[in-house]
PDB file of C-alpha atoms in Angstrom:
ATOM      1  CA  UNK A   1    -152.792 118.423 -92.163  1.00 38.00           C
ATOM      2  CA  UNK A   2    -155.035 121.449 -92.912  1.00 41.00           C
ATOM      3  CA  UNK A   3    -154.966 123.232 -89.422  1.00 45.00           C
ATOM      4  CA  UNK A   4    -151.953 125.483 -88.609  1.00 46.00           C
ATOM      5  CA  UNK A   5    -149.513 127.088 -90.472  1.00 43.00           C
ATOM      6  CA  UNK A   6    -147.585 125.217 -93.037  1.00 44.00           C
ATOM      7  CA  UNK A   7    -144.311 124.013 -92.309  1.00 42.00           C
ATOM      8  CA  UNK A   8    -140.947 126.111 -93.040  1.00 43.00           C
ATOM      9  CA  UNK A   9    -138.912 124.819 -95.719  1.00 46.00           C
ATOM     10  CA  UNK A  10    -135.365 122.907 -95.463  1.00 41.00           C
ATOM     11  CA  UNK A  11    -132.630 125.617 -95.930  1.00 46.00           C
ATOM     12  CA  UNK A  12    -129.057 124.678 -95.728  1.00 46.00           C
ATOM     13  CA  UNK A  13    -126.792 127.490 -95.598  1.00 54.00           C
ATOM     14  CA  UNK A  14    -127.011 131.073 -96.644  1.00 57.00           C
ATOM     15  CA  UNK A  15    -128.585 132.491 -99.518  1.00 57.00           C
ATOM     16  CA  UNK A  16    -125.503 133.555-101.423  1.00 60.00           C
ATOM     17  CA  UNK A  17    -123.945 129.723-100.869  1.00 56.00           C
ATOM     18  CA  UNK A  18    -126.747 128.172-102.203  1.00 52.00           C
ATOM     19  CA  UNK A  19    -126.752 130.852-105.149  1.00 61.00           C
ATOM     20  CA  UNK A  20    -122.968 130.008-105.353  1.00 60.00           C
ATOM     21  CA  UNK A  21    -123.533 126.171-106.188  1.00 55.00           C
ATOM     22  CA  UNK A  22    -126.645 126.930-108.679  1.00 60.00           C
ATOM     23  CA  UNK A  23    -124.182 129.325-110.215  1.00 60.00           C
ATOM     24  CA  UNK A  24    -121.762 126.231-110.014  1.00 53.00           C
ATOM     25  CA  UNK A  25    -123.595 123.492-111.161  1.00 57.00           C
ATOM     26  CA  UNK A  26    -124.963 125.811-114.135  1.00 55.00           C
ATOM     27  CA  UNK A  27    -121.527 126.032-114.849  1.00 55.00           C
ATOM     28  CA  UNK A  28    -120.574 122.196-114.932  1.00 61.00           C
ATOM     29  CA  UNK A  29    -123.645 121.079-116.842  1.00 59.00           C
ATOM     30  CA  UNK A  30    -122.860 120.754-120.745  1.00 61.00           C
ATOM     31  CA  UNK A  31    -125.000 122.703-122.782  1.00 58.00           C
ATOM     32  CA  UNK A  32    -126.562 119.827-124.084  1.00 61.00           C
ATOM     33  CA  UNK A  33    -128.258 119.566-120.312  1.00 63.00           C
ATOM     34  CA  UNK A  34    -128.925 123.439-120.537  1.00 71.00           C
ATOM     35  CA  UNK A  35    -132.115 125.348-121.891  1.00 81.00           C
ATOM     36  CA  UNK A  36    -129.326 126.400-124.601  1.00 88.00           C
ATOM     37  CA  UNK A  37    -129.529 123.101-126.541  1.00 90.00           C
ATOM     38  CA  UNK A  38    -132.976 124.688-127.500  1.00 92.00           C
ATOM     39  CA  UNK A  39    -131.430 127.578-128.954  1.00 92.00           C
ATOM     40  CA  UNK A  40    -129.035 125.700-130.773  1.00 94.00           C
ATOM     41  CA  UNK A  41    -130.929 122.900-132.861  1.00 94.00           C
ATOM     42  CA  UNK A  42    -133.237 126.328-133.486  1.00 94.00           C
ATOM     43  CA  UNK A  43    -129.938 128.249-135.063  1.00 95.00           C
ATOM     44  CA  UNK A  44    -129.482 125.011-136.470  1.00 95.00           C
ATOM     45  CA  UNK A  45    -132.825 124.315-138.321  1.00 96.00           C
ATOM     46  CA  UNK A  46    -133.676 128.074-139.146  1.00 96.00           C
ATOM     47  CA  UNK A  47    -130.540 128.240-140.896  1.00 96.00           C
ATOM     48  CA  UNK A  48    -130.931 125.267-142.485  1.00 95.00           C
ATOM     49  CA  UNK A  49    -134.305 126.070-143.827  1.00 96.00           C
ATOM     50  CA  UNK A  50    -132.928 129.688-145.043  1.00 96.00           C
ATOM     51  CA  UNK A  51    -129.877 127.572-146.772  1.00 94.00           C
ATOM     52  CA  UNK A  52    -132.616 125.387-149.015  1.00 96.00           C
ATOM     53  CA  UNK A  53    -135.032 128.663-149.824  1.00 96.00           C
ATOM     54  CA  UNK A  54    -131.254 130.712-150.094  1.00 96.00           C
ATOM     55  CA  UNK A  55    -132.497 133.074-148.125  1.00 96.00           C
ATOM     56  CA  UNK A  56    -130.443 135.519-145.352  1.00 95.00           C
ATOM     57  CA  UNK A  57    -131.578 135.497-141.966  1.00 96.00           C
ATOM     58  CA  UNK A  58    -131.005 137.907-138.762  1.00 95.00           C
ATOM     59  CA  UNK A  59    -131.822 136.777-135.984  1.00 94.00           C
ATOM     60  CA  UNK A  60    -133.218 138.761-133.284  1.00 93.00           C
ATOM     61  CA  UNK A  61    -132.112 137.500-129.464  1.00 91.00           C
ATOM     62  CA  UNK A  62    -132.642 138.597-125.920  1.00 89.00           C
ATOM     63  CA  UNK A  63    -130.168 138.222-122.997  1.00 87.00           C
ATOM     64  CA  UNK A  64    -130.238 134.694-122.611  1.00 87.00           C
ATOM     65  CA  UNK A  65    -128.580 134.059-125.485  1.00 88.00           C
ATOM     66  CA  UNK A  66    -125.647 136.253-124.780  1.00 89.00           C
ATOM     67  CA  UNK A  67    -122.987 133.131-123.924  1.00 89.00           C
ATOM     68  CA  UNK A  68    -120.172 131.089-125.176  1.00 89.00           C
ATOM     69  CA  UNK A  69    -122.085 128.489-127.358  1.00 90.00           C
ATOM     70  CA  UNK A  70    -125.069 130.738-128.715  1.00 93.00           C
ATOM     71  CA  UNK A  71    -122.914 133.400-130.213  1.00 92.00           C
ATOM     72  CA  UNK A  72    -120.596 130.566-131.675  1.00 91.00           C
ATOM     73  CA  UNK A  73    -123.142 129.170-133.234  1.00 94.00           C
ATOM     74  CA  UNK A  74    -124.582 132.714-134.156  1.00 94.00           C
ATOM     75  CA  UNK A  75    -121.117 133.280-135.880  1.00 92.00           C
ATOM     76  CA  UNK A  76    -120.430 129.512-137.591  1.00 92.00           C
ATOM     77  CA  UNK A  77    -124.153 130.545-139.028  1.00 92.00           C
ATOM     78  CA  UNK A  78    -123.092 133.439-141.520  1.00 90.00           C
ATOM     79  CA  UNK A  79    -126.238 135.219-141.083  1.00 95.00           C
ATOM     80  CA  UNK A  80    -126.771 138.475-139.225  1.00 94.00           C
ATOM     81  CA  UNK A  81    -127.509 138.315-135.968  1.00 93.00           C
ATOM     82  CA  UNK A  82    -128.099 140.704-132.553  1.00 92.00           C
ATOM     83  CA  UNK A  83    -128.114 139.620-128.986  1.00 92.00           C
ATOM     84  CA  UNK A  84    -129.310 141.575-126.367  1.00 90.00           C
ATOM     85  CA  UNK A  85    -125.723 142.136-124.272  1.00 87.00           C
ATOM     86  CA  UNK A  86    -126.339 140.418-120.653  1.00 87.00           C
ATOM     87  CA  UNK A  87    -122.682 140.710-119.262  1.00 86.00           C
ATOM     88  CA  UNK A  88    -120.052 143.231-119.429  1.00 88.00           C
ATOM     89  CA  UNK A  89    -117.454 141.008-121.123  1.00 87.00           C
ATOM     90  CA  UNK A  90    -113.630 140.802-121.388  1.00 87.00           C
ATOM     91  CA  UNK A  91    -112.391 141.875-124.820  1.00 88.00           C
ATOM     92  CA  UNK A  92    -109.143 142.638-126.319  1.00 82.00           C
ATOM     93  CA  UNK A  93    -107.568 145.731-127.037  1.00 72.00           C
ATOM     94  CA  UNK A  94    -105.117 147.011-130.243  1.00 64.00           C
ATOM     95  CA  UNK A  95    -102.038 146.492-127.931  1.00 67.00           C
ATOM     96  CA  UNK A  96    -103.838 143.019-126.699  1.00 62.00           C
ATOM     97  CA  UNK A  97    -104.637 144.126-123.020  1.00 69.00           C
ATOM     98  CA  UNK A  98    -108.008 143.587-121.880  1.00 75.00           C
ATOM     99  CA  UNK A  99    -110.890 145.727-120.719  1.00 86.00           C
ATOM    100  CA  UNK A 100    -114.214 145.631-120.206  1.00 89.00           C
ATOM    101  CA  UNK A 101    -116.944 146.222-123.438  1.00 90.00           C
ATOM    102  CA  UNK A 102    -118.921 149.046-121.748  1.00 90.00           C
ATOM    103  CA  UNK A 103    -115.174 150.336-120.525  1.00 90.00           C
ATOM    104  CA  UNK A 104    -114.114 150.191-124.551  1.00 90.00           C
ATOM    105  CA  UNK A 105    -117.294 151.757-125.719  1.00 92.00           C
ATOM    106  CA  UNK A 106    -117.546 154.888-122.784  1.00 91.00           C
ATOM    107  CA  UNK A 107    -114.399 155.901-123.852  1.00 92.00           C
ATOM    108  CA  UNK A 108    -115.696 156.554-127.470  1.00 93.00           C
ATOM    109  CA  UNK A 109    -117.417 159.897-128.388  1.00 96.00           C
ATOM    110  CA  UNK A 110    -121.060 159.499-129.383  1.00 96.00           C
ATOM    111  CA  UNK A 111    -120.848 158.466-132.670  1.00 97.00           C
ATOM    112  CA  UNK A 112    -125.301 158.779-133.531  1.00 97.00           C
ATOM    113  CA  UNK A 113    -128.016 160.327-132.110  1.00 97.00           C
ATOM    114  CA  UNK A 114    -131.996 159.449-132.739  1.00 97.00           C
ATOM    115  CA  UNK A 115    -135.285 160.372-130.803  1.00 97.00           C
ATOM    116  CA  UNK A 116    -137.642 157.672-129.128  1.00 96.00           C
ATOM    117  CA  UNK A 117    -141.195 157.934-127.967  1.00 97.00           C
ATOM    118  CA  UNK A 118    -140.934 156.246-124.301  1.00 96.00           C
ATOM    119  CA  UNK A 119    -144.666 156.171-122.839  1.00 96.00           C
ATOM    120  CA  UNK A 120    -144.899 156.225-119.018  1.00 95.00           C
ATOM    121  CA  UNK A 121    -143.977 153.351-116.737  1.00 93.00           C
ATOM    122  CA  UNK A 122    -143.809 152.576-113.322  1.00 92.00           C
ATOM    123  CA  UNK A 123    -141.353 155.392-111.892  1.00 88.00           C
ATOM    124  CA  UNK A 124    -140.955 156.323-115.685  1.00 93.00           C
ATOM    125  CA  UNK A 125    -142.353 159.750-117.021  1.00 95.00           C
ATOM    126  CA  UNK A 126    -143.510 159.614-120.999  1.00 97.00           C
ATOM    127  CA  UNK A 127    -141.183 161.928-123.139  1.00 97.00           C
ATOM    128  CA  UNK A 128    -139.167 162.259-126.113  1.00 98.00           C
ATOM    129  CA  UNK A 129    -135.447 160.477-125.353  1.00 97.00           C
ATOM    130  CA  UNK A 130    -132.163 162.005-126.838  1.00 98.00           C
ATOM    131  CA  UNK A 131    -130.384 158.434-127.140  1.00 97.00           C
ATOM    132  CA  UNK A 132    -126.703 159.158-128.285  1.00 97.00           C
ATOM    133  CA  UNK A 133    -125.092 155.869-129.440  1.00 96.00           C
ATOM    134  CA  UNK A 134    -122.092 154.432-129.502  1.00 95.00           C
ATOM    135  CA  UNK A 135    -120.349 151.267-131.321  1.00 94.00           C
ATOM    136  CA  UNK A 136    -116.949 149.786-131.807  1.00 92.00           C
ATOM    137  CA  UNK A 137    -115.437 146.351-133.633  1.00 93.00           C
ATOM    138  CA  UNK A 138    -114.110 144.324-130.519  1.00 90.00           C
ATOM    139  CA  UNK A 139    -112.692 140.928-130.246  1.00 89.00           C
ATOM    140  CA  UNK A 140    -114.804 139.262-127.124  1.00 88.00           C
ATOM    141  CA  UNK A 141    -112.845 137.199-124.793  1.00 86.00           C
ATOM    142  CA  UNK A 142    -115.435 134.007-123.769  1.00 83.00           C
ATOM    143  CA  UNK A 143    -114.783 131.218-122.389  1.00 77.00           C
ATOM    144  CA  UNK A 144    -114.690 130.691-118.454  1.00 68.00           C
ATOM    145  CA  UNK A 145    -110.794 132.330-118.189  1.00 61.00           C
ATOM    146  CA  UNK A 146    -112.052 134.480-120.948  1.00 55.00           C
ATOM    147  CA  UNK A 147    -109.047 132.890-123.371  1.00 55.00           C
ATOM    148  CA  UNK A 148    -110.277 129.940-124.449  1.00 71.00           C
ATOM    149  CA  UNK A 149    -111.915 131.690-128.066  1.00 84.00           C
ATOM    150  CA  UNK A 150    -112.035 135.235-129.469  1.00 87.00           C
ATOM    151  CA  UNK A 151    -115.066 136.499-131.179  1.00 88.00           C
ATOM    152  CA  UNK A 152    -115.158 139.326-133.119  1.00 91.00           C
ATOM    153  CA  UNK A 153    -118.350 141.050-133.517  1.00 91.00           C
ATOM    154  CA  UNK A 154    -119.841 144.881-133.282  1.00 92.00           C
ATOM    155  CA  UNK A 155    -120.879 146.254-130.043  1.00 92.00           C
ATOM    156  CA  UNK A 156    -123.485 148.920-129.923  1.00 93.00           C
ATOM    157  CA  UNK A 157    -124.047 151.094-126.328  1.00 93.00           C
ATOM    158  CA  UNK A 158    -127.353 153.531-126.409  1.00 94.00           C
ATOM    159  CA  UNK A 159    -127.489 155.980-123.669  1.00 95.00           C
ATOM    160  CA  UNK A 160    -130.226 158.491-123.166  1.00 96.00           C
ATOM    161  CA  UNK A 161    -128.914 161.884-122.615  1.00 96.00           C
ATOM    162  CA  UNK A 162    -130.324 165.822-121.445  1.00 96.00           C
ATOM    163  CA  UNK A 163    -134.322 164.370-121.655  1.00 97.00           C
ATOM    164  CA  UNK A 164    -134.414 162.319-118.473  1.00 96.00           C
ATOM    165  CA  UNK A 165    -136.318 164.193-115.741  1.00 96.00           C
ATOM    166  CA  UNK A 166    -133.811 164.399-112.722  1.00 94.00           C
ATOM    167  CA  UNK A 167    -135.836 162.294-110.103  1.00 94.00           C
ATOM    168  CA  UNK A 168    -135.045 159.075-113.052  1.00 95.00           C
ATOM    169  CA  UNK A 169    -132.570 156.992-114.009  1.00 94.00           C
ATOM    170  CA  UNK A 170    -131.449 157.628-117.760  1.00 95.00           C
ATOM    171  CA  UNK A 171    -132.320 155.112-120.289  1.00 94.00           C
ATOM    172  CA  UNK A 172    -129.321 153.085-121.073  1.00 92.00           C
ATOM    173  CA  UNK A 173    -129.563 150.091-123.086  1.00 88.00           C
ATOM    174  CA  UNK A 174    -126.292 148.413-122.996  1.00 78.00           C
ATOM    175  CA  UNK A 175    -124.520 146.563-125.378  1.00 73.00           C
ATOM    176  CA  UNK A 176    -125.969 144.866-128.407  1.00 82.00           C
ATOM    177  CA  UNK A 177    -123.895 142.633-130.218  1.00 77.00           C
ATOM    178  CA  UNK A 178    -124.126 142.670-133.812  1.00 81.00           C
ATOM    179  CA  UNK A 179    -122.538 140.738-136.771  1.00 75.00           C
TER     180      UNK A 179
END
């Protein structure tokens, strides 16, 4: 029917409950039923082909790749490798405690500094960036309980500091993790 307004769509519930059980069923689906598998078989067949030519790899990954099975893989690999940090994991501590990563890492003094070009953005003035930068070894806790596997790896935290304009929000690009 082409006259009138189109129909409202079916909603059950409230938008957080139906986020809640996509979260969920995210959660129950293996990986193999996941966009993951994808990153996988490429891990898989990139490092294969590096094996044959003996080459050393490093591969370069953005957020989405920042779970359980990715950086597993990543790791059983034995090439270099940084992911783009999407969640402010559980790790472990020298006395075994846990904390939070960016926790761990603001606790450190800056450790680097460099200079960055940013060009102008929506409700972002151009300028030179300070960018101090900090990184630490940690042992990440994954896993759903976050004690099912330890990974260690590097964690690197880059926050831009006395070159933001006050009306902005510093850069901070939180942490990469690096093997």
């Amino acid at each position: 029917d082409l006259v009138g307004s189109p129909p409202a769509p079916l909603r059950s519930g409230s938008k957080k409950a139906r986020r809640a059980q996509k979260d969920k069923s995210k959660r129950q689906r293996g990986t193999e039923e996941k966009e993951t598998q994808y990153w996988l078989r490429a891990i898989e067949e990139a490092s294969a082909r590096a094996e044959e030519a003996g080459a050393s790899l490093w591969f370069q990954l953005d957020r989405e790749a920042d779970c359980q099975a990715i950086l597993t893989k990543l790791t059983d690999s034995n090439h270099q490798f940084t992911v783009r940090g999407s969640w402010n994991r559980l790790i472990e501590d020298a006395d075994e405690n846990s904390q939070h990563l960016l926790e761990c890492l603001g606790k450190k003094a800056p450790q680097g500094a460099y200079e960055v070009d940013i060009p102008a953005g929506p409700q972002r003035t151009a300028r030179r960036a300070r960018m101090l930068v900090r990184w630490e070894r940690v042992v990440l806790r994954l896993g759903r309980d976050c004690s099912r596997q330890l990974l260690e790896l590097t964690a690197v935290w880059t926050v831009e500091q006395g070159t933001c304009p006050a009306e902005e929000k510093p850069l901070d690009w939180p942490a990469r993790l690096w093997q």
